[in-house]
Amino acid sequence: MDFRILGAVSAEREGRAVALDGSKQRSVLAALLLAHGKVMTDERLTTLLWGWDPPATSTNQLYTYASRLRTRMGPGIVLERTGPGYRLDIGDAALDWEAFRELAQTGGADLREGRYADAERRLASALSLWNGPALTGVTEHLAQAEVPRLEEARLSAVEQHAEAALALGRHTETVTGLTREVALHPGSERLRALLMTALHRCGRQADALATYTQGRRYLADELGIDPGPALRALHEQILTGELSPVPAPRPGHGAAARPEPAPQPPPEPENPPRANGSGASRTARAAPSTPGAPAAGGGWPGMPPALLPAAPYDFVGRVGEVRELLEALGERRDVVITGTPGTGKSALALHAAERCRDTFPQGQLYADLRTEDGPRRPVEVLGWFLRALGVPPGRLPVSLEERVQLYRTLSNGRRMLIVLDNATDDAQVRPLLPGGGASRTVVTGVHAQLASLEGTCLLRLGPLEPAEAVRLLATVAGTARIGQEAEAVARIAEFCDRLPLALRIAAARIATRPQGSATRFAARLESAERRLDELRLGSLDVGSRLRHALNGLPSPAVGAFLALAAAAPPLLTALDAASVLGTGTEDAEDLLEQLVDGHLLEGGGVDGSGRPRYHFPSLIRLFGRHQGAAVRTAA
């Protein structure tokens, strides 16, 4: 098994996440892991879970948490009741905290002995084990007790890594990470000195001096003190030009000549590593340093990317689809969500992503692949993703192929969720898929080409069920506004084809009108000529979404759509379409299938002769007629 506490508290068995029920159970697991095989008393555990005012049932609850953990641990993991408390022996399992301490200790020894390349490599590997703020998901009581020493150990490794990188002449690589760390720890004179040195060696003397001035002002305002003698001496050396430049690194050597060091404050004492319960050190899988990737000290490991927009708080229905999506992600499969514009594909993706955040503790990436001018270019999206993963803007590769390679290298070994919204086709999506590993991707879009993505679970969304449609209207508009108008609300739902986008607009229109009522709004929607105009509010526009879908079709399919929306019968076959379009039956059927693939036409079973039948949802037919009229007017 693999246990992780340097980020979200989690456990994996054979590559699958172990279910952990809430902050209390995570806290029990984390506290026992941090005890290194020693007994953790009931009293101590109770304090870490509930503070100084535990419930009367705390002992029974502790028993429950321990019992559930015991049933979920793999072979070789022993969680036992011993005397006044519990003891956890993880045997040969991996714990990221133990691996971090071993790598950091060895890297620190390499640094002291002048083996700078070895030190940089080991410290970078140690820092790569951090996948978020330590002990994410535990109680505030446990976090207050344990996070400071874990963060202090991380900060010491960051400082030592920066020292090794500077000794190797990698001053440019260290600036971004040190800038972030100084912003997070403005009172650390050691970090500030390292940043000033790196900036000076990059030829940025003014920035180095400004960094000193900012630190001096912080120390005076917050602590009422002046900078220490080492930091003042470094400032003087930069002012006078006495600080020596870094020597060029010597490739192929385990150690480079140490440059004349900048004066630094005395190092803060490091926490000595403590032996685990079995007396043996356990090493987790550490991500290696990757050429072309930012150094582990170049970005704060405590901030995994979190690009997801907020999930809709008033999400309604889709119970089966949510379950299927989460099960697919749990089975390590990607998911493609398709459906008519306005069916809530994006809402479903974000709702499910919020539900499974803990399953992907190393970050969430998001991109809207559609713009007003057309599909967004993958090279642009990869630039966003790489910067979110810590690549400085100046080190972004130029070509699409190089960005793809670096993106897959950086995502390798991570457990991230990637949401690609409003995709046009599979060619746009493929460069944005991570390589093999634990990361998963959810793609939303209209067009059927997305179904060609290998190994995906395909979810096709249709209208909401009638009861779900009414519930969404009530949730957005407020039950008090529409609760007494059940018949009108049901009519509104049908006028909206029970599409979530149209329902949300209708409910918002009712809610924003002081004298509005469901009955009056239903009457306005009854007019087919004005219905699409009524279903527009701010940036929400049913017609605009349908226009995007129509623009993605080939010209012959667009012409067929406009002609069939204007003249075809409510239920039509390929024979009917051929009559309207003036084509052969096979050509007409090809055009009908293209419209089905674009979700601008729906299948409707078969007729008495076994021929497929098709029909337009009412809003799509109205849109087609409006578009056709606009084309004729323009002509």
XYZ file of C-alpha atoms in Angstrom:
635
model
C 0.000 0.000 0.000
C 0.892 3.642 -0.369
C 0.051 6.179 2.355
C 0.202 9.921 1.753
C -0.002 12.804 4.196
C 2.031 15.421 2.262
C -1.132 16.776 0.677
C -4.561 15.246 1.046
C -4.474 12.356 3.517
C -5.049 9.280 1.378
C -4.192 5.645 0.888
C -3.923 3.461 -2.183
C -4.003 -0.295 -2.543
C -2.806 -1.731 -5.858
C -3.286 1.631 -7.526
C -6.863 2.119 -6.291
C -7.857 4.742 -3.759
C -8.974 3.417 -0.369
C -12.267 4.975 0.724
C -11.865 7.232 3.768
C -15.010 8.581 5.428
C -14.584 12.227 6.306
C -12.111 14.286 8.305
C -12.306 12.261 11.537
C -11.313 8.975 9.914
C -8.568 10.696 7.927
C -7.328 12.240 11.160
C -7.163 8.869 12.923
C -5.148 7.434 10.027
C -2.804 10.436 9.842
C -2.226 10.543 13.603
C -1.363 6.831 13.695
C 0.994 7.202 10.710
C 2.766 10.109 12.415
C 3.161 8.009 15.577
C 5.652 5.793 13.655
C 4.368 2.515 15.040
C 4.000 3.712 18.634
C 0.772 3.484 20.613
C -1.491 6.517 20.260
C -3.658 6.740 23.371
C -7.411 7.261 23.276
C -6.937 10.502 25.149
C -4.490 11.884 22.593
C -6.602 10.762 19.636
C -9.692 12.291 21.200
C -7.932 15.627 21.621
C -6.702 15.571 18.011
C -10.223 14.857 16.736
C -12.441 17.009 18.983
C -10.156 19.313 20.931
C -10.842 19.844 24.645
C -14.601 19.332 24.432
C -15.155 15.822 23.021
C -18.626 14.253 22.826
C -19.662 11.664 25.388
C -19.550 9.023 22.652
C -15.957 9.783 21.612
C -14.577 6.401 22.733
C -17.224 4.511 20.757
C -16.627 6.721 17.720
C -12.893 6.076 17.907
C -13.604 2.364 17.933
C -15.776 2.758 14.844
C -13.152 4.748 12.944
C -10.425 2.228 13.801
C -12.642 -0.723 12.841
C -13.476 0.765 9.469
C -9.841 1.532 8.770
C -8.873 -2.015 9.687
C -11.289 -3.479 7.133
C -9.874 -1.280 4.368
C -6.163 -1.837 4.882
C -4.292 -4.336 2.735
C -2.276 -7.373 3.792
C 0.744 -6.597 5.923
C -0.928 -3.616 7.585
C -1.630 -4.134 11.293
C -3.989 -1.812 13.177
C -4.435 -3.139 16.677
C -5.824 -2.180 20.034
C -2.954 -2.036 22.513
C -3.509 -1.079 26.158
C -4.946 2.435 26.354
C -4.921 3.145 22.620
C -4.208 2.029 19.057
C -1.040 1.180 17.159
C -0.529 1.079 13.377
C 2.291 -0.916 11.790
C 2.409 -0.410 8.024
C 5.140 -3.003 7.447
C 6.740 -2.542 4.025
C 4.127 -0.081 2.785
C 5.242 3.333 1.560
C 4.666 6.577 3.439
C 5.533 9.796 1.627
C 6.595 11.564 4.855
C 9.205 8.878 5.620
C 10.485 8.994 2.039
C 10.693 12.788 2.190
C 12.677 12.773 5.451
C 15.144 10.176 4.168
C 15.739 12.039 0.890
C 15.978 15.412 2.627
C 18.445 14.091 5.202
C 20.651 12.498 2.544
C 20.423 15.574 0.322
C 21.393 17.805 3.226
C 24.450 15.647 3.911
C 25.407 15.842 0.210
C 25.135 19.628 0.365
C 27.365 19.880 3.420
C 29.980 17.667 1.712
C 29.938 19.740 -1.488
C 28.204 17.106 -3.648
C 25.890 19.707 -5.137
C 24.477 17.723 -8.074
C 23.561 14.808 -5.797
C 22.124 17.218 -3.247
C 20.004 19.027 -5.840
C 18.678 15.762 -7.270
C 17.763 14.225 -3.906
C 16.202 17.392 -2.505
C 14.194 17.898 -5.705
C 12.888 14.338 -5.382
C 12.021 14.978 -1.743
C 10.060 18.124 -2.572
C 8.239 16.389 -5.434
C 6.530 14.180 -2.840
C 4.500 17.181 -1.635
C 1.189 17.258 -3.460
C -0.627 19.942 -1.516
C -0.669 21.455 1.970
C 0.282 18.687 4.402
C -2.548 16.881 6.191
C -5.278 18.291 3.956
C -8.666 16.957 5.029
C -7.935 16.384 8.732
C -9.441 18.146 11.746
C -8.183 21.602 12.685
C -6.903 20.198 15.986
C -4.584 17.692 14.297
C -3.512 20.269 11.713
C -2.575 22.790 14.420
C -0.564 20.147 16.268
C 1.368 18.626 13.361
C 1.401 20.857 10.269
C 3.961 23.409 11.610
C 6.753 20.844 11.969
C 5.964 19.246 8.591
C 5.968 22.636 6.891
C 9.209 23.585 8.674
C 10.843 20.448 7.285
C 9.607 21.303 3.791
C 10.881 24.863 4.064
C 14.303 23.654 5.161
C 14.439 21.348 2.125
C 13.418 24.247 -0.153
C 16.271 26.349 1.226
C 18.826 23.567 0.865
C 17.622 22.772 -2.652
C 17.999 26.417 -3.627
C 21.535 26.482 -2.180
C 22.504 23.405 -4.212
C 20.920 24.824 -7.387
C 22.773 28.136 -6.932
C 26.048 26.257 -6.417
C 25.425 24.545 -9.774
C 24.795 27.855 -11.526
C 21.038 27.327 -11.849
C 20.120 30.751 -10.542
C 17.534 31.403 -13.274
C 15.616 28.248 -12.375
C 15.390 29.133 -8.704
C 13.973 32.649 -8.970
C 10.302 31.722 -9.512
C 10.141 29.239 -6.655
C 12.046 31.456 -4.239
C 9.816 34.417 -5.092
C 6.767 32.372 -4.129
C 8.369 31.127 -0.935
C 9.410 34.632 0.152
C 5.849 35.828 -0.467
C 4.588 32.995 1.743
C 7.283 33.434 4.409
C 8.232 37.139 4.329
C 9.985 36.949 7.698
C 12.508 34.295 6.610
C 15.814 36.107 6.120
C 17.480 32.967 4.821
C 14.965 32.639 1.961
C 15.221 36.337 1.198
C 19.015 36.126 1.029
C 18.810 33.205 -1.407
C 16.362 35.100 -3.614
C 18.538 38.227 -3.588
C 21.553 36.129 -4.595
C 19.655 34.426 -7.423
C 18.315 37.734 -8.744
C 21.774 39.332 -8.627
C 23.297 36.440 -10.571
C 20.529 36.787 -13.186
C 21.682 40.378 -13.755
C 18.654 41.773 -11.897
C 20.460 43.972 -9.375
C 17.540 46.395 -8.985
C 15.143 43.540 -8.196
C 17.590 42.102 -5.666
C 17.832 45.455 -3.891
C 14.040 45.882 -3.993
C 13.677 42.455 -2.371
C 15.877 43.617 0.496
C 13.876 46.846 0.889
C 10.610 44.922 1.024
C 12.023 42.607 3.681
C 13.360 45.459 5.768
C 9.957 47.163 5.658
C 8.171 43.946 6.648
C 10.466 43.301 9.613
C 10.059 46.892 10.817
C 6.259 47.028 10.413
C 5.427 43.557 11.702
C 8.171 42.803 14.222
C 9.762 46.167 14.986
C 13.276 44.928 14.157
C 15.965 45.510 11.528
C 17.396 42.851 9.195
C 20.133 40.691 10.676
C 23.835 41.335 10.018
C 24.157 38.644 7.321
C 21.289 40.046 5.256
C 22.635 43.587 5.663
C 26.085 42.445 4.556
C 24.601 40.764 1.475
C 22.747 43.982 0.640
C 26.013 45.923 0.885
C 27.816 43.433 -1.367
C 25.139 43.780 -4.047
C 25.241 47.571 -3.799
C 29.010 47.686 -4.223
C 29.232 44.890 -6.805
C 31.377 42.743 -4.510
C 29.114 39.693 -4.691
C 30.925 37.284 -6.990
C 29.146 35.791 -10.007
C 28.383 32.095 -9.961
C 30.958 29.897 -11.751
C 29.787 27.928 -14.767
C 28.631 24.437 -13.763
C 30.826 21.549 -14.831
C 28.683 18.962 -16.628
C 29.198 15.353 -15.760
C 30.538 15.938 -12.249
C 28.772 15.073 -9.059
C 29.965 18.324 -7.504
C 30.654 21.761 -8.863
C 33.080 24.209 -7.320
C 31.268 26.111 -4.620
C 30.948 29.785 -5.513
C 31.965 32.415 -3.063
C 28.882 32.229 -0.836
C 26.685 35.184 -0.137
C 26.479 36.078 3.540
C 23.379 34.402 4.969
C 21.672 34.302 8.305
C 22.649 31.307 10.375
C 20.582 28.284 9.325
C 17.684 27.374 11.525
C 18.053 24.018 13.273
C 16.655 21.120 11.318
C 14.347 18.567 12.823
C 16.340 15.355 13.204
C 14.637 12.384 11.558
C 12.883 10.036 13.886
C 12.905 6.276 13.496
C 9.628 4.594 12.645
C 8.079 1.931 14.792
C 9.876 -0.968 13.154
C 13.284 0.755 13.225
C 13.508 0.567 9.414
C 13.248 3.420 6.939
C 10.550 3.137 4.303
C 10.921 4.767 0.914
C 7.964 5.761 -1.245
C 8.165 6.178 -5.001
C 9.757 9.574 -5.587
C 9.209 11.403 -8.863
C 12.557 11.863 -10.580
C 13.822 15.225 -11.692
C 12.891 15.658 -15.351
C 14.965 17.521 -17.924
C 13.020 20.471 -19.230
C 10.696 20.492 -16.216
C 10.866 23.093 -13.483
C 13.009 22.207 -10.524
C 11.071 20.945 -7.571
C 11.999 24.080 -5.715
C 10.798 26.192 -8.645
C 7.137 26.107 -7.617
C 5.461 25.747 -4.265
C 4.550 22.058 -3.942
C 1.836 22.967 -1.435
C -0.305 24.464 -4.193
C -1.437 21.843 -6.709
C -3.311 23.332 -9.674
C -6.992 24.014 -8.958
C -8.455 25.448 -12.162
C -11.989 24.058 -11.929
C -14.798 26.632 -11.925
C -17.310 26.364 -9.100
C -19.805 23.545 -9.522
C -23.462 24.652 -9.766
C -24.844 24.652 -6.224
C -28.365 24.042 -7.525
C -27.557 20.981 -9.629
C -30.655 18.801 -9.956
C -31.273 15.250 -11.170
C -29.013 13.101 -13.354
C -28.601 10.613 -10.515
C -27.859 7.701 -12.838
C -25.455 9.700 -14.980
C -23.555 11.014 -11.952
C -23.199 7.489 -10.601
C -22.019 6.139 -13.963
C -19.496 8.970 -14.363
C -18.016 8.520 -10.889
C -17.839 4.759 -11.330
C -15.994 5.175 -14.622
C -13.443 7.514 -13.042
C -13.047 5.084 -10.162
C -12.350 2.330 -12.696
C -9.613 4.511 -14.222
C -11.548 5.276 -17.401
C -11.946 8.652 -19.072
C -15.455 9.988 -19.740
C -17.008 11.758 -22.729
C -20.310 13.584 -22.151
C -22.319 14.506 -25.238
C -25.821 15.783 -25.842
C -27.932 18.523 -27.361
C -26.733 22.062 -26.544
C -28.235 23.086 -23.229
C -28.567 19.603 -21.711
C -26.176 20.498 -18.869
C -23.036 18.665 -19.969
C -20.715 21.186 -18.326
C -22.814 21.276 -15.157
C -22.678 17.488 -14.875
C -18.905 17.445 -15.402
C -18.287 20.108 -12.748
C -20.744 18.548 -10.298
C -19.036 15.168 -10.593
C -15.575 16.777 -10.404
C -16.532 18.427 -7.117
C -17.780 15.097 -5.786
C -14.457 13.390 -6.441
C -11.929 16.119 -5.551
C -10.406 13.941 -2.834
C -9.776 11.187 -5.379
C -7.504 13.539 -7.329
C -5.471 15.325 -4.638
C -2.653 16.405 -6.948
C -4.705 18.911 -8.847
C -7.557 19.684 -11.198
C -7.075 21.267 -14.621
C -9.860 22.875 -16.648
C -10.168 24.515 -20.046
C -13.107 25.753 -22.102
C -12.156 24.645 -25.611
C -14.663 26.919 -27.333
C -14.313 30.624 -28.061
C -16.574 33.077 -29.829
C -14.251 32.821 -32.833
C -14.159 29.031 -32.971
C -12.261 26.139 -31.365
C -9.446 27.044 -28.990
C -6.008 25.870 -30.096
C -4.478 23.000 -28.063
C -1.107 24.793 -27.960
C -2.746 27.667 -26.045
C -4.444 25.333 -23.577
C -1.200 23.450 -22.975
C 0.441 26.768 -22.120
C -2.171 27.278 -19.381
C -1.728 23.747 -18.066
C 2.064 23.881 -18.031
C 2.090 27.196 -16.167
C -0.389 25.755 -13.663
C 1.994 22.818 -13.184
C 4.846 25.202 -12.336
C 6.613 25.847 -15.644
C 7.800 29.483 -15.726
C 6.480 31.411 -18.765
C 10.012 31.887 -20.080
C 10.568 28.122 -20.225
C 7.421 27.151 -22.116
C 8.243 25.211 -25.287
C 7.092 26.871 -28.500
C 5.876 23.945 -30.586
C 2.766 21.888 -29.889
C 4.739 18.630 -29.932
C 7.228 19.814 -27.293
C 4.427 21.134 -25.085
C 2.629 17.795 -25.335
C 5.785 15.926 -24.332
C 6.479 18.204 -21.354
C 2.816 18.093 -20.240
C 2.779 14.303 -20.265
C 6.104 14.188 -18.448
C 4.874 16.493 -15.685
C 1.536 14.713 -15.332
C 3.206 11.314 -15.135
C 2.902 9.933 -11.620
C 0.304 12.515 -10.582
C -3.323 11.831 -9.750
C -5.101 14.758 -11.410
C -8.533 15.344 -12.924
C -8.651 17.178 -16.250
C -11.946 18.642 -17.490
C -12.026 19.640 -21.177
C -15.250 21.551 -21.743
C -17.016 22.241 -25.047
C -14.620 20.223 -27.187
C -15.064 20.337 -30.955
C -13.621 16.982 -31.993
C -11.129 14.294 -31.057
C -8.253 16.036 -32.867
C -8.585 19.016 -30.525
C -8.682 16.785 -27.436
C -5.920 14.251 -28.076
C -2.946 16.585 -27.405
C -4.551 17.553 -24.076
C -4.790 14.012 -22.726
C -2.117 13.107 -20.154
C -0.002 10.064 -20.708
C -0.681 6.811 -18.921
C -1.097 6.940 -15.185
C -3.614 7.759 -12.499
C -4.898 11.040 -13.988
C -8.341 10.986 -15.586
C -10.072 13.203 -18.140
C -13.705 14.289 -18.550
C -14.590 15.734 -21.960
C -17.831 17.503 -22.859
C -19.001 18.376 -26.343
C -21.728 18.119 -28.932
C -20.162 16.278 -31.824
C -20.060 12.511 -32.243
C -16.362 12.453 -33.218
C -15.555 12.616 -29.508
C -16.815 9.048 -29.164
C -13.709 7.898 -31.083
C -11.450 8.665 -28.088
C -10.056 5.336 -26.954
C -10.998 3.722 -23.662
C -13.709 6.206 -22.740
C -17.102 5.833 -21.122
C -19.666 7.647 -23.322
C -22.546 9.431 -21.581
C -25.243 10.909 -23.813
C -27.523 13.390 -22.060
C -31.141 13.973 -23.012
C -33.859 16.129 -21.469
C -34.472 15.993 -17.732
C -37.301 13.873 -16.430
C -40.513 15.927 -15.931
C -40.215 15.884 -12.130
C -36.539 16.871 -12.307
C -37.346 19.744 -14.676
C -39.969 21.099 -12.271
C -37.556 20.723 -9.355
C -34.857 22.714 -11.194
C -37.356 25.511 -11.891
C -38.345 25.576 -8.217
C -34.726 25.494 -7.029
C -33.642 28.459 -9.148
C -36.804 30.595 -9.011
C -37.701 29.754 -5.411
C -40.539 27.541 -4.328
C -42.391 30.527 -2.888
C -42.549 32.174 -6.324
C -43.959 29.221 -8.232
C -45.215 26.805 -5.607
C -48.897 27.599 -6.192
C -48.736 27.391 -9.998
C -48.031 23.731 -10.632
C -49.820 23.588 -13.973
C -48.004 26.639 -15.350
C -44.653 25.308 -14.131
C -45.245 22.011 -15.927
C -46.088 23.920 -19.141
C -42.906 25.992 -18.848
C -40.864 22.813 -18.469
C -42.304 21.408 -21.708
C -41.890 24.705 -23.584
C -38.218 24.494 -22.563
C -37.962 20.902 -23.862
C -36.873 20.130 -20.280
C -33.353 21.327 -21.160
C -31.450 22.528 -18.073
C -30.140 25.676 -19.791
C -33.596 26.783 -20.953
C -35.130 25.910 -17.574
C -32.467 27.894 -15.716
C -33.085 30.950 -17.916
C -36.862 30.673 -17.483
C -36.564 30.369 -13.697
C -34.190 33.331 -13.508
C -36.542 35.442 -15.633
C -39.392 34.671 -13.226
C -37.249 35.310 -10.144
C -35.960 38.697 -11.371
C -39.395 40.140 -12.149
C -41.054 41.591 -9.024
C -44.523 41.032 -10.462
C -43.546 37.902 -12.326
C -45.429 34.663 -12.073
C -45.119 31.265 -13.649
C -48.542 31.652 -15.265
C -47.625 34.915 -16.986
C -44.262 33.596 -18.158
C -45.870 30.410 -19.509
C -48.176 32.610 -21.574
C -45.175 34.451 -23.019
C -43.475 31.174 -23.944
C -46.610 29.931 -25.672
C -45.824 32.190 -28.612
C -43.499 30.152 -30.840
C -42.242 33.306 -32.543
C -40.929 34.857 -29.308
C -39.968 31.746 -27.374
C -36.247 31.823 -28.172
C -36.131 35.546 -27.394
C -37.644 34.836 -23.977
C -35.023 32.162 -23.318
C -32.157 34.636 -23.246
C -30.737 36.305 -20.135
C -27.309 37.913 -19.961
C -24.720 35.453 -21.207
C -27.232 32.573 -21.088
C -28.816 32.125 -24.497
C -30.346 28.949 -25.909
C -30.093 30.270 -29.469
C -26.400 31.079 -29.088
C -25.598 27.542 -27.928
C -27.507 26.058 -30.875
C -25.677 28.407 -33.234
C -22.327 27.087 -32.015
C -23.472 23.537 -32.759
C -24.755 24.495 -36.207
C -21.510 26.283 -37.110
C -19.588 23.090 -36.442
C -21.410 21.209 -39.210
C -20.360 20.928 -42.877
C -22.175 23.283 -45.255
C -24.406 20.583 -46.833
C -25.625 19.538 -43.373
C -26.327 23.174 -42.447
C -28.410 23.619 -45.596
C -30.283 20.405 -44.905
C -30.994 21.491 -41.323
C -32.487 24.818 -42.405
C -34.612 23.228 -45.124
C -35.900 20.371 -42.971
C -36.665 22.621 -39.986
C -38.814 24.774 -42.282
C -40.678 22.126 -44.277
C -40.277 18.579 -42.924
C -43.109 16.806 -41.067
C -42.808 16.353 -37.262
C -41.673 12.749 -37.716
C -39.661 12.142 -40.858
C -37.787 9.357 -42.579
C -34.997 9.492 -45.114
C -37.659 9.276 -47.808
C -39.376 12.399 -46.428
C -36.043 14.197 -46.199
C -35.159 13.252 -49.767
C -38.433 14.759 -50.942
C -37.753 18.043 -49.118
C -34.080 18.245 -50.078
C -34.397 16.986 -53.650
C -31.750 14.285 -53.165
C -31.583 10.527 -53.268
C -32.690 8.562 -50.209
C -29.165 7.429 -49.276
C -27.784 10.967 -49.506
C -30.688 12.228 -47.405
C -30.044 9.563 -44.782
C -26.353 10.550 -44.616
C -27.377 14.178 -43.986
C -29.874 13.124 -41.322
C -27.195 11.119 -39.527
C -24.846 14.101 -39.600
C -27.554 16.158 -37.891
C -28.037 13.405 -35.313
C -24.269 13.328 -34.697
C -24.388 17.104 -34.186
C -27.325 16.709 -31.758
C -29.572 18.924 -33.873
C -31.910 16.033 -34.686
C -33.030 13.025 -32.663
C -33.791 9.465 -33.577
C -37.433 8.505 -33.236
C -37.616 4.727 -33.623
C -38.713 3.111 -36.897
C -41.815 3.316 -39.072
C -43.992 0.398 -40.213
C -41.516 -0.476 -42.944
C -38.603 -0.599 -40.558
C -37.097 2.684 -41.767
C -35.496 4.927 -39.102
C -37.549 7.938 -38.094
C -36.271 11.274 -36.875
C -37.721 14.360 -35.214
C -36.707 17.875 -34.195
C -37.111 18.922 -30.556
C -39.349 21.975 -30.536
C -36.685 24.551 -29.602
C -34.280 23.235 -32.252
C -36.998 23.392 -34.918
C -37.832 26.977 -33.908
C -34.148 27.869 -34.061
C -33.842 26.330 -37.529
C -36.821 28.291 -38.796
C -35.461 31.556 -37.396
C -32.066 30.907 -38.960
C -33.619 30.021 -42.294
C -35.699 33.200 -42.271
C -32.592 35.257 -41.470
C -30.705 33.663 -44.387
C -33.557 34.371 -46.785
C -33.795 37.979 -45.575
C -30.053 38.504 -46.004
C -30.245 37.096 -49.527
